Each structure stands twice: as C-alpha cells, then as structure tokens.
Short mmCIF file of C-alpha atoms in Angstrom, two decimals:
data_model
loop_
_atom_site.label_atom_id
_atom_site.label_comp_id
_atom_site.label_asym_id
_atom_site.label_seq_id
_atom_site.Cartn_x
_atom_site.Cartn_y
_atom_site.Cartn_z
CA UNK A 277 -8.37 -32.47 -4.47
CA UNK A 278 -4.83 -33.23 -5.68
CA UNK A 279 -3.90 -30.42 -8.02
CA UNK A 280 -0.73 -28.80 -9.33
CA UNK A 281 -1.17 -25.51 -7.52
CA UNK A 282 -1.56 -26.88 -3.96
CA UNK A 283 1.47 -29.07 -4.60
CA UNK A 284 3.40 -26.08 -5.97
CA UNK A 285 2.58 -23.98 -2.93
CA UNK A 286 3.59 -26.73 -0.52
CA UNK A 287 6.90 -27.01 -2.38
CA UNK A 288 7.55 -23.27 -2.22
CA UNK A 289 6.21 -22.43 1.21
CA UNK A 290 7.17 -25.43 3.31
CA UNK A 291 10.15 -27.23 1.77
CA UNK A 292 9.97 -30.80 3.01
CA UNK A 293 13.14 -32.23 1.56
CA UNK A 294 16.35 -30.92 3.09
CA UNK A 295 19.45 -33.06 2.72
CA UNK A 296 21.60 -30.94 5.01
CA UNK A 297 24.07 -30.32 2.18
CA UNK A 298 24.64 -27.07 0.40
CA UNK A 299 25.25 -26.93 -3.36
CA UNK A 300 28.95 -26.44 -2.60
CA UNK A 301 29.04 -29.80 -0.81
CA UNK A 302 27.34 -31.81 -3.58
CA UNK A 303 29.55 -33.96 -5.79
CA UNK A 304 28.15 -32.99 -9.20
CA UNK A 305 26.11 -34.23 -10.83
CA UNK A 306 23.63 -35.41 -8.22
CA UNK A 307 19.90 -35.98 -8.60
CA UNK A 308 17.02 -37.11 -6.41
CA UNK A 309 13.35 -37.87 -6.99
CA UNK A 310 10.85 -38.54 -4.22
CA UNK A 311 7.12 -38.87 -3.71
CA UNK A 312 5.42 -38.20 -0.39
CA UNK A 313 1.96 -39.49 0.41
CA UNK A 314 -0.04 -38.12 3.32
CA UNK A 315 -2.06 -35.00 3.82
CA UNK A 316 -1.32 -31.30 3.54
CA UNK A 317 -3.31 -28.09 3.81
CA UNK A 318 -2.72 -24.56 2.56
CA UNK A 319 -4.64 -21.70 4.13
CA UNK A 320 -5.27 -19.09 1.44
CA UNK A 321 -4.84 -15.51 2.73
CA UNK A 322 -6.80 -13.96 -0.15
CA UNK A 323 -10.46 -13.27 0.56
CA UNK A 324 -12.89 -15.36 -1.46
CA UNK A 325 -10.27 -17.86 -2.61
CA UNK A 326 -10.52 -21.41 -1.34
CA UNK A 327 -7.88 -23.15 0.73
CA UNK A 328 -5.89 -25.96 -0.87
CA UNK A 329 -5.09 -29.51 0.12
CA UNK A 330 -3.01 -32.33 -1.30
CA UNK A 331 -2.46 -36.04 -0.68
CA UNK A 332 0.64 -36.43 -2.87
CA UNK A 333 3.78 -34.32 -2.87
CA UNK A 334 6.47 -35.02 -5.49
CA UNK A 335 9.98 -33.58 -5.13
CA UNK A 336 12.80 -33.34 -7.63
CA UNK A 337 16.29 -31.94 -7.32
CA UNK A 338 19.35 -31.93 -9.53
CA UNK A 339 22.76 -30.36 -8.90
CA UNK A 340 25.22 -30.16 -11.76
CA UNK A 341 28.55 -28.39 -11.85
CA UNK A 342 26.79 -25.04 -12.35
CA UNK A 343 23.10 -25.51 -13.06
CA UNK A 344 20.71 -26.80 -10.42
CA UNK A 345 16.96 -27.42 -10.06
CA UNK A 346 15.01 -27.92 -6.85
CA UNK A 347 11.27 -28.38 -7.34
CA UNK A 348 10.07 -25.06 -8.80
CA UNK A 349 13.39 -23.24 -8.39
CA UNK A 350 16.08 -23.15 -11.08
CA UNK A 351 19.51 -21.64 -10.64
CA UNK A 352 23.04 -21.14 -11.90
CA UNK A 353 25.96 -21.12 -9.49
CA UNK A 354 28.37 -18.22 -9.96
CA UNK A 355 30.61 -18.87 -6.96
CA UNK A 356 30.84 -21.66 -4.38
CA UNK A 357 33.07 -22.51 -1.46
CA UNK A 358 32.66 -24.13 1.95
CA UNK A 359 31.11 -21.10 3.66
CA UNK A 360 29.71 -18.94 0.87
CA UNK A 361 27.91 -19.24 -2.43
CA UNK A 362 26.41 -16.88 -4.96
CA UNK A 363 23.68 -18.01 -7.37
CA UNK A 364 21.36 -16.64 -10.01
CA UNK A 365 17.89 -18.01 -9.23
CA UNK A 366 14.48 -18.07 -10.95
CA UNK A 367 11.23 -19.17 -9.33
CA UNK A 368 7.46 -18.50 -9.44
CA UNK A 369 6.08 -15.71 -7.28
CA UNK A 370 4.12 -17.16 -4.35
CA UNK A 371 1.36 -14.52 -4.32
CA UNK A 372 0.28 -15.46 -7.83
CA UNK A 373 0.03 -19.14 -6.93
CA UNK A 374 -2.64 -18.36 -4.35
CA UNK A 375 -4.90 -17.09 -7.13
CA UNK A 376 -4.65 -20.42 -8.90
CA UNK A 377 -6.28 -22.39 -6.08
CA UNK A 378 -9.87 -23.37 -6.81
CA UNK A 379 -11.95 -20.23 -6.58
CA UNK A 380 -15.15 -19.89 -4.64
CA UNK A 381 -17.95 -19.15 -7.08
CA UNK A 382 -20.97 -17.24 -5.83
CA UNK A 383 -22.36 -16.00 -9.14
CA UNK A 384 -26.09 -16.21 -9.46
CA UNK A 385 -28.21 -16.95 -12.49
CA UNK A 386 -30.95 -15.00 -14.19
CA UNK A 387 -31.49 -11.45 -15.38
CA UNK A 388 -32.07 -10.04 -11.89
CA UNK A 389 -28.71 -11.19 -10.52
CA UNK A 390 -26.92 -9.95 -13.65
CA UNK A 391 -28.62 -6.58 -13.26
CA UNK A 392 -27.73 -6.31 -9.57
CA UNK A 393 -24.08 -7.14 -10.28
CA UNK A 394 -23.65 -3.75 -11.90
CA UNK A 395 -24.92 -1.99 -8.77
CA UNK A 396 -23.27 -3.98 -6.02
CA UNK A 397 -21.89 -1.98 -3.11
CA UNK A 398 -18.25 -2.93 -3.65
CA UNK A 399 -15.91 -5.03 -5.73
CA UNK A 400 -15.27 -8.60 -4.59
CA UNK A 401 -11.71 -10.01 -4.37
CA UNK A 402 -13.17 -13.44 -5.18
CA UNK A 403 -13.75 -12.18 -8.72
CA UNK A 404 -10.17 -10.94 -9.19
CA UNK A 405 -7.90 -12.92 -11.49
CA UNK A 406 -4.12 -12.59 -11.45
CA UNK A 407 -1.28 -14.31 -13.28
CA UNK A 408 1.65 -16.14 -11.72
CA UNK A 409 4.85 -14.21 -12.36
CA UNK A 410 8.37 -15.58 -12.67
CA UNK A 411 10.91 -13.66 -10.58
CA UNK A 412 14.67 -13.99 -10.91
CA UNK A 413 17.83 -12.48 -9.47
CA UNK A 414 20.94 -13.02 -7.34
CA UNK A 415 20.97 -15.03 -4.11
CA UNK A 416 23.79 -15.02 -1.56
CA UNK A 417 24.12 -17.60 1.24
CA UNK A 418 26.55 -17.63 4.15
CA UNK A 419 27.00 -21.09 5.68
CA UNK A 420 28.03 -21.77 9.30
CA UNK A 421 27.75 -24.60 11.80
CA UNK A 422 24.84 -22.95 13.60
CA UNK A 423 22.80 -21.15 10.96
CA UNK A 424 22.77 -20.39 7.23
CA UNK A 425 21.92 -16.81 6.25
CA UNK A 426 20.49 -16.11 2.78
CA UNK A 427 19.79 -12.81 1.05
CA UNK A 428 18.06 -12.67 -2.34
CA UNK A 429 16.68 -10.02 -4.65
CA UNK A 430 14.22 -11.07 -7.36
CA UNK A 431 12.61 -9.03 -10.13
CA UNK A 432 9.66 -9.93 -12.35
CA UNK A 433 11.09 -11.26 -15.64
CA UNK A 434 7.74 -12.43 -17.04
CA UNK A 435 6.26 -8.98 -17.77
CA UNK A 436 3.37 -9.49 -15.33
CA UNK A 437 3.69 -6.72 -12.71
CA UNK A 438 7.28 -5.42 -13.14
CA UNK A 439 7.76 -5.56 -9.35
CA UNK A 440 10.48 -6.99 -7.17
CA UNK A 441 10.87 -8.79 -3.85
CA UNK A 442 13.76 -9.00 -1.38
CA UNK A 443 14.26 -12.08 0.84
CA UNK A 444 16.21 -12.53 4.06
CA UNK A 445 16.19 -15.91 5.80
CA UNK A 446 17.92 -17.87 8.56
CA UNK A 447 17.80 -21.66 8.15
CA UNK A 448 19.50 -24.79 9.46
CA UNK A 449 19.02 -28.52 9.91
CA UNK A 450 20.30 -30.59 12.85
CA UNK A 451 20.33 -34.33 13.68
CA UNK A 452 17.67 -35.39 16.20
CA UNK A 453 16.65 -38.85 17.52
CA UNK A 454 18.17 -40.58 14.52
CA UNK A 455 16.41 -38.22 12.13
CA UNK A 456 16.76 -34.54 11.33
CA UNK A 457 14.95 -31.37 12.38
CA UNK A 458 15.18 -28.07 10.58
CA UNK A 459 13.94 -24.55 11.15
CA UNK A 460 13.65 -21.37 9.15
CA UNK A 461 12.65 -17.80 9.85
CA UNK A 462 12.56 -15.06 7.28
CA UNK A 463 11.09 -11.89 5.84
CA UNK A 464 10.15 -10.88 2.30
CA UNK A 465 9.80 -7.25 1.30
CA UNK A 466 7.58 -6.78 -1.75
CA UNK A 467 7.61 -3.48 -3.59
CA UNK A 468 4.54 -1.37 -4.39
CA UNK A 469 4.28 -2.62 -8.00
CA UNK A 470 4.05 -6.26 -6.91
CA UNK A 471 1.69 -5.51 -4.00
CA UNK A 472 -0.58 -3.35 -6.17
CA UNK A 473 -0.96 -6.06 -8.80
CA UNK A 474 -1.93 -8.84 -6.39
CA UNK A 475 -3.68 -6.89 -3.62
CA UNK A 476 -5.35 -3.85 -5.21
CA UNK A 477 -8.42 -3.60 -7.43
CA UNK A 478 -7.98 -2.48 -11.02
CA UNK A 479 -10.13 0.34 -12.36
CA UNK A 480 -12.19 -2.18 -14.29
CA UNK A 481 -12.83 -4.27 -11.16
CA UNK A 482 -13.58 -1.40 -8.79
CA UNK A 483 -15.49 0.85 -11.17
CA UNK A 484 -16.80 3.97 -9.44
CA UNK A 485 -15.13 2.87 -6.18
CA UNK A 486 -11.59 2.89 -7.61
CA UNK A 487 -10.60 6.34 -6.30
CA UNK A 488 -12.15 5.61 -2.91
CA UNK A 489 -10.11 2.41 -2.57
CA UNK A 490 -6.94 4.17 -3.75
CA UNK A 491 -7.31 6.83 -1.05
CA UNK A 492 -8.27 4.39 1.71
CA UNK A 493 -5.55 1.83 0.87
CA UNK A 494 -2.63 3.59 -0.84
CA UNK A 495 -0.17 1.25 -2.53
CA UNK A 496 3.15 0.83 -0.71
CA UNK A 497 5.86 -1.73 -0.01
CA UNK A 498 4.89 -4.62 2.27
CA UNK A 499 7.08 -6.89 4.41
CA UNK A 500 5.77 -10.41 5.06
CA UNK A 501 7.35 -12.72 7.63
CA UNK A 502 7.32 -16.47 8.25
CA UNK A 503 8.59 -19.26 10.46
CA UNK A 504 8.83 -22.90 9.44
CA UNK A 505 9.72 -26.23 11.03
CA UNK A 506 10.29 -29.62 9.45
CA UNK A 507 11.24 -33.06 10.72
CA UNK A 508 12.27 -36.28 8.97
CA UNK A 509 12.88 -39.76 10.37
CA UNK A 510 14.17 -42.74 8.33
CA UNK A 511 11.94 -45.81 8.29
CA UNK A 512 14.09 -47.78 5.81
CA UNK A 513 16.78 -47.10 3.21
CA UNK A 514 14.41 -45.25 0.88
CA UNK A 515 11.42 -44.48 3.11
CA UNK A 516 11.11 -41.80 5.77
CA UNK A 517 8.54 -39.96 7.84
CA UNK A 518 8.04 -36.28 6.85
CA UNK A 519 6.42 -33.53 8.93
CA UNK A 520 6.47 -29.84 8.01
CA UNK A 521 4.64 -26.65 8.92
CA UNK A 522 4.96 -22.99 8.01
CA UNK A 523 3.37 -20.00 9.72
CA UNK A 524 2.96 -16.87 7.58
CA UNK A 525 2.19 -13.30 8.62
CA UNK A 526 1.12 -10.90 5.86
CA UNK A 527 1.81 -7.20 6.24
CA UNK A 528 -1.39 -5.23 5.71
CA UNK A 529 0.50 -2.09 4.64
CA UNK A 530 0.09 -1.26 0.96
CA UNK A 531 -2.69 -3.80 0.49
CA UNK A 532 -6.39 -3.26 0.11
CA UNK A 533 -7.60 -4.95 3.27
CA UNK A 534 -10.59 -6.40 1.43
CA UNK A 535 -8.07 -8.78 -0.17
CA UNK A 536 -6.60 -10.09 3.09
CA UNK A 537 -9.05 -12.44 4.75
CA UNK A 538 -6.35 -14.21 6.76
CA UNK A 539 -3.31 -12.02 7.58
CA UNK A 540 -1.91 -15.00 9.49
CA UNK A 541 -1.96 -18.48 7.92
CA UNK A 542 -0.61 -21.97 8.54
CA UNK A 543 0.48 -24.43 5.84
CA UNK A 544 1.45 -27.99 6.76
CA UNK A 545 2.08 -31.48 5.45
CA UNK A 546 2.45 -34.88 7.16
CA UNK A 547 3.22 -38.17 5.47
CA UNK A 548 5.81 -40.72 4.40
CA UNK A 549 8.25 -40.15 1.58
CA UNK A 550 9.94 -42.60 -0.80
CA UNK A 551 13.19 -41.42 -2.38
CA UNK A 552 15.50 -42.60 -5.15
CA UNK A 553 18.59 -40.85 -6.42
CA UNK A 554 22.26 -40.90 -7.24
CA UNK A 555 23.15 -40.74 -3.54
CA UNK A 556 20.91 -43.64 -2.50
#
C-alpha cells in the first residue's frame, strides 16, 4: 500500500532528509529532489484506524531568498543570521493525517445489522471522520554547535477546528562513521479546540451518550511528546542509506480515551535514497 497519506505522515513525523544546513546557511536559490525506496511503517494511535506503510518516500526542498518549501511545509523567512532565524510557516496538522489512513470497515449488511446500529452500546471511533487542517504561524530557531532549539506557534487557518498548537524541539545532526546521525526531542501542546475536534465524539456521533462522554472525558489542552533518530551514509555521489525512527507519546488528558488505542507509537523507515539538486 503506497499512498499519499502514509508518505505524508512519514515526511512530517520522521524527517529523513537533513542536510545539516540551516536556511541562513543556504546560498539561495537551492533546490533538491530525492526518492527513497525501502520500507516504512506508521502506527496509528487512533482506535479503529489502520496503520500505514510505504515503500517509496519522495522528498523535495527549495530555499529561495525568502520563500522556502520542505516536503509539506512552506515558509517565509523574516529574519536570518548565523545563530538565529525567524520564519512564518504553514503545514498540515498531523492529527488530521491519521484519519486519512485506510480505515477499518466493520459494517455489516442486512436489515438486522442496520437496526442494531441504532442501539449499539457506544459510539465507535472507527466511524469518525475528520478533515486535515492547515496550521500556520511564527517559528523561531536558535542555532548552536551542540543543539538547535525551535519554538513555534501555529493556528488553524483552514477553518476546520479553530484550534492552535505550540511546538518546542531540540534537534541536531553530527558526522558519524563517514555519514551523519541526527536526533530530535520535542513536545507539542494542543489546545482544547484542536483536541476536541480530533479526539472527542460529536453529538451526532455519540447520540444519547454525548453528555456521558463529555462528563467522563472533559475537553482540555494536551501535551504530546516525541523522540526521533535518523542516520544517513553515502553509498555514491547521489545514493545513500537512510534509517529513521520516531517514538511518540500521546497525552491522554483532554481526549476521549476511546479514541486512543495506542498512546505510545513508533514510526520508522529504512531504505536507500537517490538525490539530485543544485548542490549535487
């Protein structure tokens, strides 16, 4: 199953292409296109939604004097220097992408099953459908020899849930055995509007159980955390080995726990990548 959404999630959740340069260090304009072939898996935290997998992983990046694109992220640079830069960034919300993975269908046929559906004991998250939102806002990064610190605040600009999310991350890449190894740790705080949209039943979905769910699982902000590791090793001028993994921990606060089947997940990809670009 090679589909857009698994590829999109692998791009967002476990970035596999890291050049080691910041936008401030790029001689504009610079572009790069690559395609990785191998195998990757995405563990879906949402109950009733299938996991994803992919055998191909394309990557694209472009850095101009102000505008830049990196896979699913677009931005405009407001200020850059050797140790600091400030950008305006837009990107898809990750929670919504999980709903776009192939859903598990357990609907039955016939009049009896249709009749029983109206009297089931509880709503099923597998039946919930949610849109992918586009969030945008400022992003600040402090660059040092040991670690880069980024702080971002994004708000829904697509009129989906009107929520916001705040990101804090620590990332860096170092040379290792002729290749490069990188790490990242971070936290994302999601406000109650965003959490409610993706992890609470609507009145239509919950029916007579709506008030019960609202009392048992009151909407609130949630803070998710992650850790990621990636490694690359050159095999030739344009070909390199790529390994990446990301561990995610989802805060159960503010969420209806019927939605969270896996509060801890692991996404990963392993393969070889072929790259062309202005710097090749």
